[in-house]
PDB file of C-alpha atoms in Angstrom:
ATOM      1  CA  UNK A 153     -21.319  -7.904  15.090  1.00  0.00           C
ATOM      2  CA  UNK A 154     -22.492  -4.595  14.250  1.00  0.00           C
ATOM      3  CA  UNK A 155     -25.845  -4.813  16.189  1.00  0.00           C
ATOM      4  CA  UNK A 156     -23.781  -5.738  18.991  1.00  0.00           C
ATOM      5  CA  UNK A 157     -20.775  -3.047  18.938  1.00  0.00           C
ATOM      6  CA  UNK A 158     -24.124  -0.049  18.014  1.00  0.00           C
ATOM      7  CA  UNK A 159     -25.663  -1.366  21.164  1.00  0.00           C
ATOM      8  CA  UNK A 160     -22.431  -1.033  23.399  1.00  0.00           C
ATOM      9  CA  UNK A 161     -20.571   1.448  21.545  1.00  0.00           C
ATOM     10  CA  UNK A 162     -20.020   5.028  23.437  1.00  0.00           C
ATOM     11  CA  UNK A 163     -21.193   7.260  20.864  1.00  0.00           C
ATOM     12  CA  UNK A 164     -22.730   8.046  17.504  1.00  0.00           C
ATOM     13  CA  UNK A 165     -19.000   9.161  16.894  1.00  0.00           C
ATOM     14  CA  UNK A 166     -17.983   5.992  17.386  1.00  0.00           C
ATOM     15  CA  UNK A 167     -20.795   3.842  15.167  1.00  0.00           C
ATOM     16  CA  UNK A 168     -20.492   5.841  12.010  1.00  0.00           C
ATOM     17  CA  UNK A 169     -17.530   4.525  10.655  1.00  0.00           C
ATOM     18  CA  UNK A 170     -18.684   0.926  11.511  1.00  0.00           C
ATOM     19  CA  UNK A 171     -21.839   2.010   9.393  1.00  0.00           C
ATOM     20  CA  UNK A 172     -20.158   3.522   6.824  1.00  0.00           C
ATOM     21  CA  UNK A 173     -17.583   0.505   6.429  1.00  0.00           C
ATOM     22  CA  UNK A 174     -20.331  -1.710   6.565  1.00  0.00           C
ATOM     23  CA  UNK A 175     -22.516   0.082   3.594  1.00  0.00           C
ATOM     24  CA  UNK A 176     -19.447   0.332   1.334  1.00  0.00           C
ATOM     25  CA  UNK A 177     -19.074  -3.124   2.187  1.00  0.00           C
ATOM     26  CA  UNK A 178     -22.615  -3.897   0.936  1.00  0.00           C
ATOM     27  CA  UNK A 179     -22.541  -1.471  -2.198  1.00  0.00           C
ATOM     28  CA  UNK A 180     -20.275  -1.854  -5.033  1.00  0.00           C
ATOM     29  CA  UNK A 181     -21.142   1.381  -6.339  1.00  0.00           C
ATOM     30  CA  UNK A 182     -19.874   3.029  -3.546  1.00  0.00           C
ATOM     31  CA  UNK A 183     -16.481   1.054  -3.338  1.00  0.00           C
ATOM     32  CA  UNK A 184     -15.958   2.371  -6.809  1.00  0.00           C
ATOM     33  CA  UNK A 185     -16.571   6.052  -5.924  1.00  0.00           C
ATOM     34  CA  UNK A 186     -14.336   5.722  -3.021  1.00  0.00           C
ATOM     35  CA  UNK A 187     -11.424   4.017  -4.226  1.00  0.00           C
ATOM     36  CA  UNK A 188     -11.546   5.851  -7.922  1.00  0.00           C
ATOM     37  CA  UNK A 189     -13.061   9.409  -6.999  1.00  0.00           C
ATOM     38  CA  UNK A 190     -13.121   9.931  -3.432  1.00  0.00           C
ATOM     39  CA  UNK A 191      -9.454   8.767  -2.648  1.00  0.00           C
ATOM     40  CA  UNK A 192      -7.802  10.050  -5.332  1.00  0.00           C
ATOM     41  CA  UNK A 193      -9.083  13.778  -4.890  1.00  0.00           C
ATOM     42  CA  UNK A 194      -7.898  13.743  -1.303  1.00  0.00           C
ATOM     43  CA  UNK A 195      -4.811  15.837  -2.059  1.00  0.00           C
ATOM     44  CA  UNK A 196      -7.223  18.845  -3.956  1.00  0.00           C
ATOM     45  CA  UNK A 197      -9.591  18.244  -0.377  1.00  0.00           C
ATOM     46  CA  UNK A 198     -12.593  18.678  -2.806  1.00  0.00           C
ATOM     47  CA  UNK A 199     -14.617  16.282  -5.256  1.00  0.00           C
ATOM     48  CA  UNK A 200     -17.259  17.805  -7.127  1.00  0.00           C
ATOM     49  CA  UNK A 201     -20.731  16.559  -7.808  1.00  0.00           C
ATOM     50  CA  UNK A 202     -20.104  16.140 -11.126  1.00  0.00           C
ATOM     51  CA  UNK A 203     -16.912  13.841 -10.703  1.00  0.00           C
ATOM     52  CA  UNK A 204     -19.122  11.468  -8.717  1.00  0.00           C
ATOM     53  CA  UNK A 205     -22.123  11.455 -11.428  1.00  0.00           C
ATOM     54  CA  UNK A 206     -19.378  10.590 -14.031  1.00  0.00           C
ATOM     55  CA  UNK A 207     -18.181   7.486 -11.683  1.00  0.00           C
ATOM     56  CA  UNK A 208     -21.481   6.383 -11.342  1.00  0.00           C
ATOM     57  CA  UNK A 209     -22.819   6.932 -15.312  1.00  0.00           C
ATOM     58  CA  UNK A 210     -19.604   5.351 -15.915  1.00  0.00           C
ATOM     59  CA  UNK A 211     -21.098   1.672 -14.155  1.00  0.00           C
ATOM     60  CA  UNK A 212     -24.674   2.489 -14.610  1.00  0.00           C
ATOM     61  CA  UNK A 213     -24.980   4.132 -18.184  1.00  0.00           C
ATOM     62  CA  UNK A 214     -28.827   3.536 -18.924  1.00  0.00           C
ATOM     63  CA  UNK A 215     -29.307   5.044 -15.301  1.00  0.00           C
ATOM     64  CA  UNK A 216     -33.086   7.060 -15.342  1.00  0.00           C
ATOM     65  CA  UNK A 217     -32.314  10.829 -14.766  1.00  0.00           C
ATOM     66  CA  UNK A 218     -34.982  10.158 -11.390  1.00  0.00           C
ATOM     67  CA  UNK A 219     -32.978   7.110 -10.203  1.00  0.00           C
ATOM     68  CA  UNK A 220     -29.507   9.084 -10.934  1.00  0.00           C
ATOM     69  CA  UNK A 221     -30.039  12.092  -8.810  1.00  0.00           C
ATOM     70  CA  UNK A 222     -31.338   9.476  -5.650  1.00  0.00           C
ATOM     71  CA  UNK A 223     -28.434   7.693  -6.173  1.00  0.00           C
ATOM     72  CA  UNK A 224     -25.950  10.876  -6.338  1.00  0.00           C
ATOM     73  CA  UNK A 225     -27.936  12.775  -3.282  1.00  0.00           C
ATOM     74  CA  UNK A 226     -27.554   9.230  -1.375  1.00  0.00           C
ATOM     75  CA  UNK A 227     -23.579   8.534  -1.778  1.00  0.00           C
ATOM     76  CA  UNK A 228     -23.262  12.443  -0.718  1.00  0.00           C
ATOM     77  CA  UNK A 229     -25.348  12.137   2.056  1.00  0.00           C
ATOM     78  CA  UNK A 230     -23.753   9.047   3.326  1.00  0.00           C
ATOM     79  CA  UNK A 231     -20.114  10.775   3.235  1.00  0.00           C
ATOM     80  CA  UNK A 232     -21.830  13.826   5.439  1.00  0.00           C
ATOM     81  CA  UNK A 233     -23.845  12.394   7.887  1.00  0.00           C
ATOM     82  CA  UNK A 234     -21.439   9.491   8.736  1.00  0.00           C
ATOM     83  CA  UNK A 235     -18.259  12.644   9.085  1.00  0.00           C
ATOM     84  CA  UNK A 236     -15.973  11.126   6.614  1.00  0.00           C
ATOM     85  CA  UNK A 237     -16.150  14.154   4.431  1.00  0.00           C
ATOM     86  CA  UNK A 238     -18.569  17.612   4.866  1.00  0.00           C
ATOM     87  CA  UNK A 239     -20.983  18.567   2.080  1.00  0.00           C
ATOM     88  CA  UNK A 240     -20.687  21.998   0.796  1.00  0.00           C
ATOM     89  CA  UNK A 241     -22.977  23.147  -2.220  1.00  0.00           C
ATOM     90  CA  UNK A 242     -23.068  19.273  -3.844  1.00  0.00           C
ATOM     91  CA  UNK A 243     -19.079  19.110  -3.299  1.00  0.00           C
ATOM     92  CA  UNK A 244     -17.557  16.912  -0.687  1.00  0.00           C
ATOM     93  CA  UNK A 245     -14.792  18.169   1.110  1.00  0.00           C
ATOM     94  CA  UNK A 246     -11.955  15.823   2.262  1.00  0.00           C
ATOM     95  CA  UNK A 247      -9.126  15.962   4.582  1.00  0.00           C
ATOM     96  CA  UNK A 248      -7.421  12.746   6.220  1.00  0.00           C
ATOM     97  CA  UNK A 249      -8.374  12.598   9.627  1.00  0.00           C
ATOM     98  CA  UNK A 250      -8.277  10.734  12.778  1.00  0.00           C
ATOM     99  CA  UNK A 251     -11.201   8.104  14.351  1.00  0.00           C
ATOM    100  CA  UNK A 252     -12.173   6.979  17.298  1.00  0.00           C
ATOM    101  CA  UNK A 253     -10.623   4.320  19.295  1.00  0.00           C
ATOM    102  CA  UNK A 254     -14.153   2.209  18.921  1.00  0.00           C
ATOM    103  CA  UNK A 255     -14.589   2.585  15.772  1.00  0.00           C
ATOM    104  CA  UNK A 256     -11.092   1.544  14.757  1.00  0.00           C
ATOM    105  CA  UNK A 257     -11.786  -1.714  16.151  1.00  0.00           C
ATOM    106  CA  UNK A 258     -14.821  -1.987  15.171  1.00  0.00           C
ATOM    107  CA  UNK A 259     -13.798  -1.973  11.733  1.00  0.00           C
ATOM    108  CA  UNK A 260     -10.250  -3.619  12.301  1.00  0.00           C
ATOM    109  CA  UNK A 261     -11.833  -6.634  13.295  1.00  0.00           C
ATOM    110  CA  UNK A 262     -14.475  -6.276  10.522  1.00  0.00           C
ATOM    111  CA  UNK A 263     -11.423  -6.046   7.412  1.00  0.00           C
ATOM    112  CA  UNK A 264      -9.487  -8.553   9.428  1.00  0.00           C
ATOM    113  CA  UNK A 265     -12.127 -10.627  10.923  1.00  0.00           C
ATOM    114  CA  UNK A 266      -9.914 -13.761  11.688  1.00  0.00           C
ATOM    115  CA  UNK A 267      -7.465 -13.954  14.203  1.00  0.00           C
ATOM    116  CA  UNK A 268      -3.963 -13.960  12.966  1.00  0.00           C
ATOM    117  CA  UNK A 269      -0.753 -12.281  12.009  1.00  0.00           C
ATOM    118  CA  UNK A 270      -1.199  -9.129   9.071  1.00  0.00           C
ATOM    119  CA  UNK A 271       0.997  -6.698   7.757  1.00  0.00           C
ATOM    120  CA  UNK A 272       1.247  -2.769   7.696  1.00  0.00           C
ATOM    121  CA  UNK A 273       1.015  -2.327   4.117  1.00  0.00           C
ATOM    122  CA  UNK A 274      -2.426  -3.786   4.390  1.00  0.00           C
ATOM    123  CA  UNK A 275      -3.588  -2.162   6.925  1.00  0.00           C
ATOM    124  CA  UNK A 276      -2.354   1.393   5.222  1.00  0.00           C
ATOM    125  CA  UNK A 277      -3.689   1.026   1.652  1.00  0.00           C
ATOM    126  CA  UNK A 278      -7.121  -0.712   2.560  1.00  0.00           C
ATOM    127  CA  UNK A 279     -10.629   0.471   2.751  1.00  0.00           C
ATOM    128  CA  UNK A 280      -9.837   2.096   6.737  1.00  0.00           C
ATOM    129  CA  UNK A 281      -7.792   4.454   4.899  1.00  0.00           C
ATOM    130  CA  UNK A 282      -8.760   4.695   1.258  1.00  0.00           C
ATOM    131  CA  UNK A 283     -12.867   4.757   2.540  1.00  0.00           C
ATOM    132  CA  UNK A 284     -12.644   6.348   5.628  1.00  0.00           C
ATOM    133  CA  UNK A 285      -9.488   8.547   5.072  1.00  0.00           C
ATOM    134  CA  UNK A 286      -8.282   7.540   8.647  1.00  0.00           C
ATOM    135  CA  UNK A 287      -4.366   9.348   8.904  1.00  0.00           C
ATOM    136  CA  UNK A 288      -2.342   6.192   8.639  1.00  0.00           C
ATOM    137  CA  UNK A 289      -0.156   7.564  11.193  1.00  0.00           C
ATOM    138  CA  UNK A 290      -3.179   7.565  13.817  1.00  0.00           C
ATOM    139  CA  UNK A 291      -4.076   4.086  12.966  1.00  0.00           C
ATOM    140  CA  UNK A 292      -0.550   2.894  14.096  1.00  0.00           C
ATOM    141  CA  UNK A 293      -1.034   4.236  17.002  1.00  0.00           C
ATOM    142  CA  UNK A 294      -4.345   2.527  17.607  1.00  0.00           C
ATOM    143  CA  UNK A 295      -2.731  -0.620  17.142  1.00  0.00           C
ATOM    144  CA  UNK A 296      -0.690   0.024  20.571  1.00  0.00           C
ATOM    145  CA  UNK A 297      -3.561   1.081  21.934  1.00  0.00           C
ATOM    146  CA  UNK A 298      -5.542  -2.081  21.242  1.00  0.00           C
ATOM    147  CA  UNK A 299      -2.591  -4.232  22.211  1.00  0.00           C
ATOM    148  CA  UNK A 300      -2.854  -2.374  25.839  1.00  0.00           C
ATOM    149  CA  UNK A 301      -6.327  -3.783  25.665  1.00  0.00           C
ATOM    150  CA  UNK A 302      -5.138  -6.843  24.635  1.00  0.00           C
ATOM    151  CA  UNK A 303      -7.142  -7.290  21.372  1.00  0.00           C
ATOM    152  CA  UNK A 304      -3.484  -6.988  19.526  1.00  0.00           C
ATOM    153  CA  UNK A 305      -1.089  -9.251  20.818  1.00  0.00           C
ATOM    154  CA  UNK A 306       1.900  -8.275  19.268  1.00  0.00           C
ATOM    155  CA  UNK A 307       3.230  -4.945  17.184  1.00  0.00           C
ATOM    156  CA  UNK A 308       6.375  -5.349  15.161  1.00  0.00           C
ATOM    157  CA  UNK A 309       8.219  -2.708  13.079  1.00  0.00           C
ATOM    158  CA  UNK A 310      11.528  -3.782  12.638  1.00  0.00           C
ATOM    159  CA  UNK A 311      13.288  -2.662   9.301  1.00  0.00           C
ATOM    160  CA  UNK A 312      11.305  -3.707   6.551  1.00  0.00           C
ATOM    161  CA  UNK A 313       8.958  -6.204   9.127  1.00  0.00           C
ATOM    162  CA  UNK A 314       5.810  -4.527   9.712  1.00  0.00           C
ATOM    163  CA  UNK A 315       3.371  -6.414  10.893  1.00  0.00           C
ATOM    164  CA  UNK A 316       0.240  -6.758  13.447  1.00  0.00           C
ATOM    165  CA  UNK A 317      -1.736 -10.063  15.209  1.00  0.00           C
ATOM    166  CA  UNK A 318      -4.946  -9.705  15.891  1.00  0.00           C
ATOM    167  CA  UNK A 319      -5.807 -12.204  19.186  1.00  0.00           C
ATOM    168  CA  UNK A 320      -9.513 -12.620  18.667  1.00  0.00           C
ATOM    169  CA  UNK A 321     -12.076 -12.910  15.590  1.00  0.00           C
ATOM    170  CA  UNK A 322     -14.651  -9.593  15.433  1.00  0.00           C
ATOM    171  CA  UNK A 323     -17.009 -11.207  17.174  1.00  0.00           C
ATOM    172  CA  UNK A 324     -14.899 -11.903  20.475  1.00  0.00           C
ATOM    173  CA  UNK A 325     -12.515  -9.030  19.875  1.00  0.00           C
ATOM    174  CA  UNK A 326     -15.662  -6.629  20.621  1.00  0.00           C
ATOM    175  CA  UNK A 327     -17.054  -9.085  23.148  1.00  0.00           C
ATOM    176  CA  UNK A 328     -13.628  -8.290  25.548  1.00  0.00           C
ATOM    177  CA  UNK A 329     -12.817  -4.897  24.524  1.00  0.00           C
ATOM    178  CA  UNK A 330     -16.474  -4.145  25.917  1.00  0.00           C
ATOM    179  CA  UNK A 331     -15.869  -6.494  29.037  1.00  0.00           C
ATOM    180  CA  UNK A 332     -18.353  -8.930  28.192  1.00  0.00           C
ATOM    181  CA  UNK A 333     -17.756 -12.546  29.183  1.00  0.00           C
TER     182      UNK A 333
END
């Protein structure tokens, strides 16, 4: 799927998150310094180097010094280039923030690659919001958006019923959005 959506997608802006969800997805490490430094500094809007070298000493104690500093340049370059957070001075800066359409379906139908009914609360306290610090608020409304497209068949938030269903799996979910047959 993500060959497909880079080759079809309108712009870089809209393939980084798909690459970024799809390295966390690949890299423990990372998943660890998003969900336990990353997210949780969000309200400061700053993590420092050092936070991140802790997380990562933490799982890889007998980590060379050589090895370390690749590792530590890598997960801070990864945040920067892809635009999830900006590098200032070995610090990454953080603010919640909108997406792109594209790129919220991209990785929509990546976290919920099967057709089928899913609720909010998912949706708001998984990795498109703890990883890529989407606004939760701006993925609702992406939701109608898709729906429009048909991609989403059906929106519901009534009381305490928040849910979503998704009409397609990833792989034909991007196929239609991008008008192939």
């Amino acid at each position: 799927p993500l060959s497909y959506y880079a080759s079809v997608c309108s712009s870089l802006d809209d393939l980084r998150p798909a690459v970024f969800y799809q390295m966390l997805r690949a890299e423990p490490l990372a998943v660890r310094v998003a969900e336990e430094v990353v997210w949780p500094a969000v309200p400061r809007g700053v993590v420092a180097r050092e936070a991140i070298r802790d997380c990562v000493l933490r799982y890889l104690p007998d980590i060379k010094p050589s090895s370390l500093k690749k590792t530590l340049r890598s997960i801070l370059n990864t945040y920067a280039l892809l635009g999830v957070a900006t590098e200032q001075n070995g610090a990454l800066h953080l603010s919640i923030h909108p997406g792109t359409t594209e790129g919220f379906l991209y990785v929509l139908t990546a976290e919920f690659a099967e057709a089928g009914m899913y609720e909010f609360g998912d949706l708001d306290a998984g990795p498109m919001r703890r990883w890529l610090l989407w606004d939760q608020d701006w993925m609702h409304r992406q939701l109608y958006l898709l729906r429009e497209r048909g991609i989403v068949s059906k929106v519901s938030e009534i009381d305490s019923m928040r849910q979503f269903t998704l009409s397609y799996g990833q792989r034909e979910a991007l196929l239609r959005y991008f008008g192939s047959p």
